[in-house]
Amino acid sequence: MRTLREVRAVRATCVSRMRARAVVVICAAASLASCATTGTGAGGGVSVGSGASTNRSFGRADERQRIGSFASVQSVAVSRRFVYAATGGGIAIYDRLAESWMPPLTRDEGFFDQQITVMAGDPVEDALWIGVPGGVVIYRPQTQQLQRTIITGVPDVIAFDRSGSGDAFVRAGGAWTRVSRVGMTLPSSGPPPANSLVLPRGLDAVYQQFPALRSQSALMFRTQQSDRPLRNANIVSGAASPERASEVWLGTNGDGLFRVDPTFQQATSLPFGLIAPGAGALAPSADGVWVAGLGVPSIRSGLTLASLDLQRWRWIEGTINVPLIGMRTYGLVTRADRAWMATDRGVVRVKLDRSEAMVAWTTLDGLPDDRVYAVAARDDGAWVGTARGAAYITDSSDARNPRTRGIGARVLENTPVYALQFTGDTLWMGTEGGLLALPTPSGVTGGSLSRPLGVDPALRRPVRALAWSDTVLLAATDDAVLALAPRGGREPQRIDVLDTRLVGQVTRLAIDERTMWLAGTDGLVMTVRGTNAVRVLRVGVDLPGPALDVLLTRDWLWVATPQGLMRFRRASDGGLL
């Protein structure tokens, strides 16, 4: 007769085996973030987790999105509807039917794997199978469902059962494993018959079918401008459409994704995301946002234009005379068809028309210092704040020899200038010595500097950021945010709800008719101007890294971070949903 301890042990074993067979998990899209179940099948384990953001303070996926760099495409897969392009920043997803981009699969959506060994588009449903060391991940974009199956080894081949069951055969370490769509695994005694498999066509199969792509791809993808280095797109990955005989998708090392018709020798570029990793500064455009780089070493670097709906992207890289690779941008402003970049290698002015011409100013041209922290543009030039004073640059860019341009007025010699803001004809300067005003500045003479009204000692401490809207000028120091009314003559008022202790080192201010924002290395704090409601976004929870710049548009909040561009949907009061 068994003892009570033995009976309990047998019962626990039976319960464990029953639970091991239960591997079907259904997750509603709205509750994916809190739905995660694990179990073990006959030959491995299954983990079905969320496809929604791991940040539970946001509901729908479009309320919070992070876009990194997708210029270097390491792997490509195609299903019936979607094209998947894997890069170091995640997996970009292109809807072939709607000809639009879906939200990418990144760490924010629960995909934490850094190494992808193989990808395959599902021939039965619009899903992506991803091989990673020790497992296979299945992602369904339409439901944002992420499912993980544990297998032994590193997958190098993913094929599908032709019989109609839709199961996948995964080869890892020379051994084959059958994986069902719900994550059940069954070891295979040997490789399945070739005639029973559907093997997605990768780059090698594309080259075998279209050998001309090897020799003629350079001519198809070559882009050349007189002032740019010659670029030949380096193809590193590819896949063929499962239902279209003459449609292939090629991934390049630095030029993004291309849709190619090999029969007619036509290639269409489909850029998505940032041209280089990291976002350093933001500026508005007529229908989108300009993003300047962070200076992270990469194959390409420059400006990225993102449309408000994240569907249209434009990349502008440096010229032969003005290379932008490795250049850290601290400030970015746009005016008319020009963008002004404040960088650690001087000031760069970029024409945003088709010429994309660039001119740079450094200490060799008369700048006080090559470390430029801020820029404020006018129609005929721009004021720049450097680590050793401020100067005016006359924009004579249409001259035949733009390098003969000199620097105009210079003020605040040997004083760091961190922020610049025009309010009408007055230029406000956030400096190491406090807040200063320069009435009616010109490019010839700087004018006389003055301090604002008020006795608050914060106005004489280093001012890190400035912002202007309506009749309110915001100024941020390391420990306070003050609101001034330059046109009304009122005493400066402290905005206590914008607590600098919540954001760490202050980086930026933003204000519009509805809200005020304070950004820093530890996050963001916001207040609604009508109700004084406060919202805090913290690094590691709501933001992937320090908030380096902030831009407000009607429906969106844009944040530049070292991990990429963040977009948040705004509510009717200007806050976040």
Coordinates of C-alpha atoms in Angstrom, one line a residue:
M1 CA 0.0 0.0 0.0
R2 CA 1.3 3.4 -0.9
T3 CA 1.9 6.0 1.7
L4 CA 0.1 9.3 1.7
R5 CA 3.4 11.0 0.5
E6 CA 3.7 8.6 -2.4
V7 CA 0.0 9.2 -3.4
R8 CA 0.5 13.0 -3.4
A9 CA 3.7 12.6 -5.5
V10 CA 1.8 10.5 -8.1
R11 CA -1.1 12.9 -8.2
A12 CA 1.3 15.9 -8.7
T13 CA 3.1 14.0 -11.5
C14 CA -0.3 13.3 -13.3
V15 CA -1.4 16.9 -12.9
S16 CA 2.0 18.1 -14.3
R17 CA 1.6 15.8 -17.3
M18 CA -1.9 17.1 -18.0
R19 CA -0.8 20.7 -17.8
A20 CA 2.1 19.8 -20.2
R21 CA -0.4 18.8 -22.8
A22 CA -2.4 21.9 -22.6
V23 CA -0.6 24.3 -24.9
V24 CA -3.4 26.2 -26.6
V25 CA -3.6 29.8 -25.6
I26 CA -5.8 32.4 -27.1
C27 CA -5.0 36.0 -26.4
A28 CA -7.2 38.9 -27.3
A29 CA -5.3 41.8 -28.9
A30 CA -6.4 44.2 -26.2
S31 CA -5.1 42.1 -23.4
L32 CA -2.0 40.7 -24.9
A33 CA 0.3 42.6 -22.6
S34 CA -1.0 40.6 -19.6
C35 CA -1.5 37.3 -21.3
A36 CA 1.4 34.9 -21.2
T37 CA 1.2 31.1 -20.8
T38 CA 3.8 28.4 -20.9
G39 CA 3.6 24.7 -21.4
T40 CA 5.6 21.8 -22.7
G41 CA 4.7 19.6 -25.6
A42 CA 6.0 16.2 -26.6
G43 CA 9.3 17.6 -27.7
G44 CA 9.8 21.0 -26.3
G45 CA 8.1 24.1 -24.8
V46 CA 5.7 26.8 -25.9
S47 CA 5.4 30.3 -24.7
V48 CA 2.7 32.5 -26.1
G49 CA 3.1 36.1 -25.1
S50 CA 1.9 39.5 -26.1
G51 CA 2.3 41.2 -29.4
A52 CA 1.2 44.5 -27.7
S53 CA 3.5 46.8 -26.0
T54 CA 5.0 45.7 -22.7
N55 CA 4.2 49.1 -21.4
R56 CA 0.8 48.7 -19.8
S57 CA 0.1 52.4 -19.5
F58 CA -0.8 52.4 -23.2
G59 CA -3.6 50.5 -24.8
R60 CA -3.7 50.3 -28.6
A61 CA -0.5 49.7 -30.4
D62 CA -0.8 53.0 -32.3
E63 CA -0.8 55.0 -29.1
R64 CA 2.9 54.4 -28.6
Q65 CA 5.4 53.4 -31.4
R66 CA 9.1 53.3 -31.6
I67 CA 10.9 53.5 -34.9
G68 CA 14.6 52.7 -35.2
S69 CA 16.9 52.3 -38.2
F70 CA 15.8 49.8 -40.9
A71 CA 18.4 50.8 -43.4
S72 CA 20.5 47.6 -43.2
V73 CA 18.2 44.6 -43.9
Q74 CA 19.8 41.4 -42.7
S75 CA 17.0 39.0 -43.6
V76 CA 13.8 39.1 -45.8
A77 CA 10.8 36.9 -45.8
V78 CA 7.5 37.1 -47.7
S79 CA 4.0 35.7 -46.9
R80 CA 0.9 35.9 -48.9
R81 CA 0.3 39.5 -47.8
F82 CA 3.3 40.8 -45.9
V83 CA 7.0 41.4 -46.4
Y84 CA 9.2 41.1 -43.4
A85 CA 12.6 42.9 -43.2
A86 CA 14.8 42.1 -40.2
T87 CA 17.4 44.6 -39.0
G88 CA 19.2 45.4 -35.8
G89 CA 16.3 47.7 -34.8
G90 CA 13.6 45.0 -35.2
I91 CA 11.5 43.7 -38.0
A92 CA 9.8 46.1 -40.4
I93 CA 6.5 44.8 -41.9
Y94 CA 5.2 46.0 -45.3
D95 CA 1.6 45.3 -46.3
R96 CA 1.8 44.3 -50.0
L97 CA -2.0 44.5 -50.5
A98 CA -2.4 48.0 -48.9
E99 CA 1.0 49.2 -49.9
S100 CA 1.6 50.5 -46.5
W101 CA 3.8 49.9 -43.5
M102 CA 2.6 48.1 -40.4
P103 CA 4.0 48.8 -36.9
P104 CA 7.4 47.1 -36.7
L105 CA 8.1 44.2 -34.4
T106 CA 10.5 45.4 -31.7
R107 CA 11.3 44.9 -28.1
D108 CA 8.4 47.2 -27.3
E109 CA 6.1 44.5 -28.7
G110 CA 7.8 41.7 -26.7
F111 CA 10.4 40.5 -29.2
F112 CA 13.6 40.4 -27.3
D113 CA 15.8 38.2 -29.5
Q114 CA 18.9 39.8 -30.8
Q115 CA 20.0 37.0 -33.1
I116 CA 17.8 35.8 -36.0
T117 CA 19.2 32.7 -37.7
V118 CA 16.4 32.1 -40.3
M119 CA 13.0 33.6 -41.3
A120 CA 10.2 32.2 -43.4
G121 CA 6.8 33.5 -44.5
D122 CA 3.9 31.3 -43.8
P123 CA 2.3 29.9 -47.0
V124 CA -1.0 29.2 -45.3
E125 CA -1.6 32.3 -43.1
D126 CA -0.1 35.7 -42.9
A127 CA 2.4 34.9 -40.3
L128 CA 6.2 35.0 -39.9
W129 CA 8.3 32.1 -38.5
I130 CA 11.5 33.3 -37.0
G131 CA 14.4 30.9 -36.0
V132 CA 16.4 32.0 -32.9
P133 CA 18.9 30.1 -30.8
G134 CA 16.9 27.6 -28.8
G135 CA 13.5 28.3 -30.3
V136 CA 11.1 29.3 -33.0
V137 CA 8.9 32.5 -32.8
I138 CA 5.7 32.9 -34.7
Y139 CA 4.3 36.4 -35.2
R140 CA 0.9 37.3 -36.6
P141 CA 0.8 41.0 -37.5
Q142 CA -2.9 41.3 -37.9
T143 CA -3.6 40.1 -34.3
Q144 CA -0.2 41.2 -32.9
Q145 CA 0.2 37.7 -31.5
L146 CA 3.7 36.5 -30.6
Q147 CA 4.2 32.8 -29.9
R148 CA 7.4 31.0 -28.9
T149 CA 8.2 27.3 -29.2
I150 CA 11.3 26.0 -27.5
I151 CA 13.5 23.5 -29.5
T152 CA 17.0 22.2 -29.1
G153 CA 19.8 23.8 -31.1
V154 CA 20.0 26.8 -33.5
P155 CA 17.4 26.6 -36.4
D156 CA 18.9 27.1 -39.9
V157 CA 15.9 25.9 -42.1
I158 CA 12.2 26.4 -41.8
A159 CA 9.9 24.5 -44.3
F160 CA 6.2 23.8 -44.3
D161 CA 4.1 20.6 -44.8
R162 CA 2.7 20.5 -48.2
S163 CA -0.1 18.1 -47.2
G164 CA -2.3 20.9 -45.9
S165 CA -1.8 20.7 -42.1
G166 CA 0.3 23.8 -42.2
D167 CA 2.9 22.4 -39.7
A168 CA 6.4 23.6 -40.0
F169 CA 9.6 21.4 -40.2
V170 CA 12.5 23.1 -38.4
R171 CA 16.1 21.9 -38.8
A172 CA 18.4 22.7 -35.9
G173 CA 21.8 21.1 -35.3
G174 CA 21.1 18.6 -38.1
A175 CA 17.9 17.3 -36.4
W176 CA 14.4 18.0 -37.7
T177 CA 11.5 18.9 -35.5
R178 CA 7.8 19.2 -36.5
V179 CA 6.1 22.3 -35.0
S180 CA 2.4 22.8 -35.1
R181 CA 0.7 26.2 -35.3
V182 CA -0.3 26.1 -31.7
G183 CA 3.3 25.2 -30.6
M184 CA 3.2 21.4 -30.2
T185 CA 6.6 19.9 -31.1
L186 CA 7.3 16.4 -32.3
P187 CA 10.9 15.2 -33.0
S188 CA 11.4 13.7 -36.5
S189 CA 13.4 10.5 -37.0
G190 CA 14.9 11.9 -40.2
P191 CA 14.4 14.7 -42.8
P192 CA 11.0 14.8 -44.3
P193 CA 10.7 13.9 -48.1
A194 CA 11.5 16.9 -50.3
N195 CA 8.3 16.5 -52.3
S196 CA 6.2 16.9 -49.1
L197 CA 7.8 20.3 -48.2
V198 CA 7.1 23.9 -49.2
L199 CA 10.4 25.7 -48.9
P200 CA 10.3 29.5 -49.1
R201 CA 12.6 30.9 -51.7
G202 CA 15.5 32.9 -50.3
L203 CA 18.2 34.9 -51.9
D204 CA 20.1 31.8 -53.3
A205 CA 16.9 30.6 -55.0
V206 CA 16.3 34.1 -56.4
Y207 CA 19.8 34.2 -57.9
Q208 CA 19.3 30.8 -59.4
Q209 CA 16.1 31.8 -61.0
F210 CA 17.3 35.3 -62.1
P211 CA 21.1 35.0 -62.5
A212 CA 21.2 38.5 -64.1
L213 CA 20.5 40.0 -60.6
R214 CA 24.1 39.1 -59.6
S215 CA 25.7 41.2 -62.3
Q216 CA 23.1 43.9 -63.0
S217 CA 21.9 44.8 -59.6
A218 CA 24.5 47.5 -59.2
L219 CA 23.1 49.3 -62.3
M220 CA 19.6 48.9 -61.0
F221 CA 20.2 50.3 -57.6
R222 CA 22.9 52.8 -58.2
T223 CA 22.2 56.3 -57.1
Q224 CA 24.6 59.1 -58.0
Q225 CA 24.6 62.8 -57.3
S226 CA 27.4 65.1 -58.3
D227 CA 28.2 66.1 -54.7
R228 CA 27.7 62.6 -53.2
P229 CA 29.9 59.6 -53.0
L230 CA 29.0 56.9 -55.5
R231 CA 26.9 54.3 -53.8
N232 CA 26.3 50.8 -55.1
A233 CA 23.6 49.0 -53.1
N234 CA 25.1 45.9 -51.4
I235 CA 22.5 43.1 -51.5
V236 CA 22.7 41.0 -48.4
S237 CA 19.3 39.3 -48.2
G238 CA 16.2 38.5 -50.3
A239 CA 13.1 36.5 -50.9
A240 CA 10.6 35.8 -53.7
S241 CA 6.9 36.4 -53.6
P242 CA 5.1 33.1 -53.2
E243 CA 2.4 33.9 -55.8
R244 CA 4.1 36.3 -58.3
A245 CA 6.6 34.9 -60.7
S246 CA 8.5 38.1 -61.3
E247 CA 8.5 39.8 -58.0
V248 CA 11.3 39.6 -55.5
W249 CA 12.3 41.5 -52.4
L250 CA 15.9 42.4 -51.7
G251 CA 17.4 43.7 -48.6
T252 CA 20.5 45.9 -48.7
N253 CA 23.3 46.9 -46.4
G254 CA 22.4 50.6 -45.8
D255 CA 19.8 51.3 -48.5
G256 CA 16.8 49.5 -47.0
L257 CA 14.3 47.3 -48.8
F258 CA 13.7 47.1 -52.6
R259 CA 10.8 45.6 -54.6
V260 CA 12.3 44.3 -57.8
D261 CA 10.9 43.0 -61.1
P262 CA 13.8 41.0 -62.6
T263 CA 12.1 40.5 -65.9
F264 CA 11.9 44.2 -66.7
Q265 CA 14.9 45.2 -64.7
Q266 CA 13.0 47.6 -62.4
A267 CA 13.7 48.3 -58.8
T268 CA 11.6 50.4 -56.4
S269 CA 13.1 51.7 -53.1
L270 CA 10.9 51.3 -50.0
P271 CA 12.7 53.2 -47.3
F272 CA 11.4 52.8 -43.7
G273 CA 12.6 54.1 -40.4
L274 CA 15.7 56.3 -39.6
I275 CA 18.7 56.4 -41.9
A276 CA 20.9 55.7 -38.9
P277 CA 20.4 54.4 -35.3
G278 CA 19.4 56.9 -32.8
A279 CA 17.6 60.3 -32.9
G280 CA 19.3 63.4 -31.7
A281 CA 17.0 66.3 -32.6
L282 CA 13.6 67.0 -34.2
A283 CA 12.1 69.7 -36.4
P284 CA 8.7 70.1 -38.0
S285 CA 7.9 69.8 -41.7
A286 CA 4.7 70.6 -43.6
D287 CA 3.4 67.1 -43.3
G288 CA 5.8 65.3 -41.0
V289 CA 8.9 65.4 -38.8
W290 CA 12.6 65.8 -39.6
V291 CA 14.9 63.7 -37.5
A292 CA 18.6 64.4 -37.2
G293 CA 21.1 61.7 -36.2
L294 CA 22.8 60.9 -32.9
G295 CA 26.3 60.3 -34.3
V296 CA 26.2 56.6 -33.8
P297 CA 28.8 55.0 -36.2
S298 CA 26.9 53.5 -39.1
I299 CA 27.1 53.0 -42.9
R300 CA 25.0 56.0 -43.6
S301 CA 23.9 59.1 -41.6
G302 CA 22.0 62.3 -42.1
L303 CA 18.4 63.6 -42.0
T304 CA 15.3 61.5 -42.0
L305 CA 11.8 62.8 -43.0
A306 CA 8.9 60.8 -41.5
S307 CA 5.3 61.6 -42.5
L308 CA 2.8 62.0 -39.7
D309 CA 1.3 58.6 -40.4
L310 CA 4.8 56.9 -40.6
Q311 CA 4.1 55.8 -44.2
R312 CA 6.4 58.0 -46.2
W313 CA 10.1 58.3 -45.5
R314 CA 13.0 60.3 -47.0
W315 CA 16.7 60.0 -46.3
I316 CA 19.2 62.8 -46.9
E317 CA 22.8 61.8 -46.3
G318 CA 26.0 63.9 -46.3
T319 CA 27.9 65.1 -49.3
I320 CA 31.6 64.6 -50.2
N321 CA 32.5 68.0 -48.6
V322 CA 30.1 67.7 -45.7
P323 CA 30.0 64.1 -44.4
L324 CA 27.5 63.5 -41.7
I325 CA 28.7 60.1 -40.5
G326 CA 29.5 60.2 -36.8
M327 CA 28.1 63.7 -36.4
R328 CA 26.1 64.4 -33.2
T329 CA 23.2 66.8 -33.7
Y330 CA 22.1 68.8 -30.7
G331 CA 19.5 71.1 -32.3
L332 CA 17.5 71.2 -35.6
V333 CA 15.3 73.9 -37.0
T334 CA 13.6 74.3 -40.4
R335 CA 12.7 77.5 -42.2
A336 CA 11.3 77.6 -45.7
D337 CA 13.3 75.0 -47.7
R338 CA 16.3 74.9 -45.4
A339 CA 17.2 72.9 -42.3
W340 CA 19.8 74.1 -39.9
M341 CA 21.7 71.5 -37.8
A342 CA 23.6 72.4 -34.6
T343 CA 26.2 69.7 -34.3
D344 CA 29.5 68.8 -32.5
R345 CA 31.3 69.6 -35.8
G346 CA 29.9 73.1 -36.4
V347 CA 26.7 74.2 -38.2
V348 CA 25.3 72.5 -41.3
R349 CA 22.7 74.0 -43.5
V350 CA 20.7 71.6 -45.7
K351 CA 18.5 72.6 -48.6
L352 CA 15.4 70.4 -48.5
D353 CA 14.6 70.7 -52.2
R354 CA 15.7 68.1 -54.7
S355 CA 19.3 69.3 -54.8
E356 CA 19.8 68.4 -51.0
A357 CA 22.8 70.8 -51.1
M358 CA 24.8 71.2 -47.9
V359 CA 27.1 73.8 -46.5
A360 CA 29.0 73.7 -43.2
W361 CA 30.5 76.4 -40.9
T362 CA 33.2 75.7 -38.4
T363 CA 35.8 77.6 -36.4
L364 CA 37.7 77.8 -39.7
D365 CA 34.9 80.1 -40.9
G366 CA 34.8 82.2 -37.7
L367 CA 32.5 80.2 -35.4
P368 CA 33.5 80.7 -31.7
D369 CA 33.5 76.9 -31.2
D370 CA 32.7 73.8 -33.2
R371 CA 30.5 72.5 -30.4
V372 CA 27.1 74.1 -31.4
Y373 CA 24.2 73.5 -29.0
A374 CA 21.4 75.6 -30.4
V375 CA 20.3 77.4 -33.6
A376 CA 17.5 79.9 -34.3
A377 CA 16.9 80.6 -38.0
R378 CA 15.7 83.7 -39.8
D379 CA 15.0 84.3 -43.5
D380 CA 18.5 85.6 -44.2
G381 CA 20.5 83.4 -41.8
A382 CA 20.7 81.9 -38.4
W383 CA 21.9 82.7 -34.9
V384 CA 23.9 79.8 -33.3
G385 CA 24.8 79.1 -29.7
T386 CA 28.1 77.4 -29.1
A387 CA 30.3 76.3 -26.2
R388 CA 32.1 79.7 -26.4
G389 CA 29.5 82.2 -27.3
A390 CA 26.8 83.0 -30.0
A391 CA 27.3 84.1 -33.6
Y392 CA 25.2 85.1 -36.6
I393 CA 25.6 83.2 -39.9
T394 CA 24.6 85.1 -43.0
D395 CA 23.0 82.6 -45.4
S396 CA 24.5 83.5 -48.8
S397 CA 24.2 79.9 -49.9
D398 CA 23.3 80.9 -53.4
A399 CA 26.7 82.6 -53.9
R400 CA 29.0 81.0 -56.4
N401 CA 31.6 80.3 -53.7
P402 CA 29.7 79.7 -50.4
R403 CA 33.0 79.0 -48.5
T404 CA 33.9 82.7 -48.7
R405 CA 31.0 83.5 -46.3
G406 CA 32.1 84.9 -43.0
I407 CA 30.5 85.0 -39.6
G408 CA 28.6 88.2 -38.7
A409 CA 27.9 89.5 -35.2
R410 CA 29.4 87.6 -32.2
V411 CA 28.3 88.0 -28.6
L412 CA 29.0 86.4 -25.2
E413 CA 32.6 85.4 -26.0
N414 CA 33.7 82.4 -24.0
T415 CA 30.2 81.8 -22.5
P416 CA 28.4 78.6 -23.3
V417 CA 25.0 79.2 -25.0
Y418 CA 22.7 76.3 -24.6
A419 CA 19.4 77.5 -26.0
L420 CA 18.0 80.2 -28.4
Q421 CA 14.5 81.3 -29.0
F422 CA 13.0 84.2 -31.0
T423 CA 9.9 86.0 -29.8
G424 CA 9.2 88.5 -32.5
D425 CA 12.3 90.6 -32.9
T426 CA 13.9 89.6 -29.6
L427 CA 16.3 86.8 -29.4
W428 CA 16.4 85.0 -26.0
M429 CA 19.5 83.2 -25.0
G430 CA 19.8 80.5 -22.4
T431 CA 23.4 80.7 -21.2
E432 CA 25.7 79.5 -18.5
G433 CA 25.2 82.9 -16.9
G434 CA 21.4 82.9 -17.0
L435 CA 18.7 84.1 -19.3
L436 CA 19.5 87.0 -21.6
A437 CA 17.7 89.0 -24.2
L438 CA 19.0 90.5 -27.4
P439 CA 16.5 93.1 -28.8
T440 CA 16.3 93.5 -32.6
P441 CA 19.5 91.6 -33.3
S442 CA 21.1 91.9 -36.7
G443 CA 23.8 90.1 -38.6
V444 CA 26.1 93.1 -38.4
T445 CA 25.9 94.1 -34.8
G446 CA 24.7 92.0 -31.9
G447 CA 23.0 94.8 -30.0
S448 CA 22.9 95.3 -26.3
L449 CA 22.2 92.3 -24.0
S450 CA 19.7 92.7 -21.2
R451 CA 18.2 90.5 -18.4
P452 CA 14.5 90.0 -18.0
L453 CA 12.5 91.6 -15.3
G454 CA 12.3 89.8 -12.0
V455 CA 14.5 88.9 -9.0
D456 CA 14.2 85.1 -9.1
P457 CA 17.7 83.8 -8.7
A458 CA 17.0 81.0 -11.1
L459 CA 17.2 83.4 -14.0
R460 CA 20.9 83.9 -13.2
R461 CA 21.7 80.2 -13.1
P462 CA 22.5 78.2 -16.3
V463 CA 19.4 78.0 -18.5
R464 CA 19.3 74.7 -20.4
A465 CA 16.2 75.0 -22.5
L466 CA 13.7 77.6 -23.9
A467 CA 10.3 77.3 -25.6
W468 CA 7.7 79.8 -26.8
S469 CA 4.0 79.7 -27.6
D470 CA 1.2 82.3 -27.5
T471 CA 2.6 85.0 -25.1
V472 CA 4.5 82.6 -22.8
L473 CA 8.2 82.0 -22.8
L474 CA 9.4 79.0 -20.8
A475 CA 12.9 78.8 -19.4
A476 CA 14.4 75.7 -17.7
T477 CA 17.3 75.6 -15.3
D478 CA 18.7 72.5 -13.6
D479 CA 16.2 72.9 -10.7
A480 CA 13.3 75.0 -12.0
V481 CA 11.0 75.9 -14.9
L482 CA 9.9 79.6 -15.2
A483 CA 7.2 81.2 -17.3
L484 CA 7.8 84.7 -18.6
A485 CA 5.5 87.1 -20.4
P486 CA 7.9 89.1 -22.5
R487 CA 5.1 91.2 -24.0
G488 CA 3.2 91.7 -20.8
G489 CA 6.0 92.7 -18.4
R490 CA 4.8 90.4 -15.6
E491 CA 7.1 88.8 -13.1
P492 CA 8.4 85.3 -14.0
Q493 CA 6.3 82.6 -12.5
R494 CA 7.6 79.2 -11.4
I495 CA 5.8 76.2 -13.0
D496 CA 6.1 73.9 -10.0
V497 CA 4.2 71.0 -11.7
L498 CA 7.1 70.7 -14.2
D499 CA 9.3 69.3 -11.5
T500 CA 12.9 68.9 -12.8
R501 CA 13.6 66.2 -10.2
L502 CA 11.3 63.9 -12.3
V503 CA 13.4 64.2 -15.5
G504 CA 17.0 64.1 -14.3
Q505 CA 19.3 66.4 -16.4
V506 CA 17.1 68.8 -18.3
T507 CA 17.4 68.6 -22.1
R508 CA 14.3 70.3 -23.7
L509 CA 11.2 72.3 -23.2
A510 CA 8.1 72.3 -25.4
I511 CA 4.8 74.3 -25.2
D512 CA 1.7 74.8 -27.3
E513 CA -1.7 76.2 -26.7
R514 CA -2.8 73.1 -24.7
T515 CA 0.2 71.7 -22.9
M516 CA 3.7 72.3 -21.5
W517 CA 6.5 69.6 -21.6
L518 CA 9.8 69.2 -19.8
A519 CA 12.2 66.5 -21.1
G520 CA 15.3 65.1 -19.5
T521 CA 17.6 62.1 -19.2
D522 CA 15.2 60.3 -16.9
G523 CA 12.0 61.0 -18.8
L524 CA 9.2 63.5 -19.6
V525 CA 6.8 65.4 -17.4
M526 CA 3.7 67.2 -18.9
T527 CA 1.0 69.5 -17.6
V528 CA -2.2 70.5 -19.3
R529 CA -2.5 74.3 -19.2
G530 CA -6.2 74.5 -18.6
T531 CA -6.4 71.9 -15.7
N532 CA -2.8 71.5 -14.4
A533 CA -3.2 67.8 -14.9
V534 CA 0.2 66.1 -14.8
R535 CA 1.6 63.0 -16.7
V536 CA 5.0 61.5 -16.3
L537 CA 6.8 59.3 -18.8
R538 CA 9.7 57.4 -17.3
V539 CA 12.7 55.9 -18.9
G540 CA 12.6 52.1 -18.8
V541 CA 8.8 52.1 -18.5
D542 CA 7.3 54.5 -21.1
L543 CA 10.5 55.5 -22.9
P544 CA 13.4 53.3 -24.0
G545 CA 16.0 56.0 -23.2
P546 CA 16.7 59.6 -22.4
A547 CA 14.4 62.2 -24.0
L548 CA 16.8 64.3 -26.1
D549 CA 14.3 66.4 -28.0
V550 CA 10.5 66.9 -28.0
L551 CA 8.2 68.1 -30.8
L552 CA 4.5 68.7 -30.6
T553 CA 2.0 68.3 -33.5
R554 CA -1.8 68.4 -33.3
D555 CA -2.3 64.7 -32.9
W556 CA 1.1 63.4 -31.9
L557 CA 3.9 63.8 -29.4
W558 CA 7.4 63.1 -30.9
V559 CA 10.4 62.2 -28.8
A560 CA 14.0 61.7 -29.9
T561 CA 15.8 59.0 -28.0
P562 CA 19.1 57.2 -28.4
Q563 CA 17.0 54.1 -29.3
G564 CA 15.1 55.8 -32.1
L565 CA 12.0 58.0 -32.7
M566 CA 9.0 57.7 -30.4
R567 CA 5.5 58.7 -31.4
F568 CA 2.7 59.1 -28.9
R569 CA -1.0 59.8 -29.7
R570 CA -2.3 62.9 -28.0
A571 CA -5.8 63.3 -26.5
S572 CA -8.2 66.2 -27.1
D573 CA -6.7 68.2 -24.2
G574 CA -3.2 67.8 -25.6
G575 CA -2.1 65.1 -23.2
L576 CA -1.7 61.4 -23.8
L577 CA -4.3 58.8 -24.1

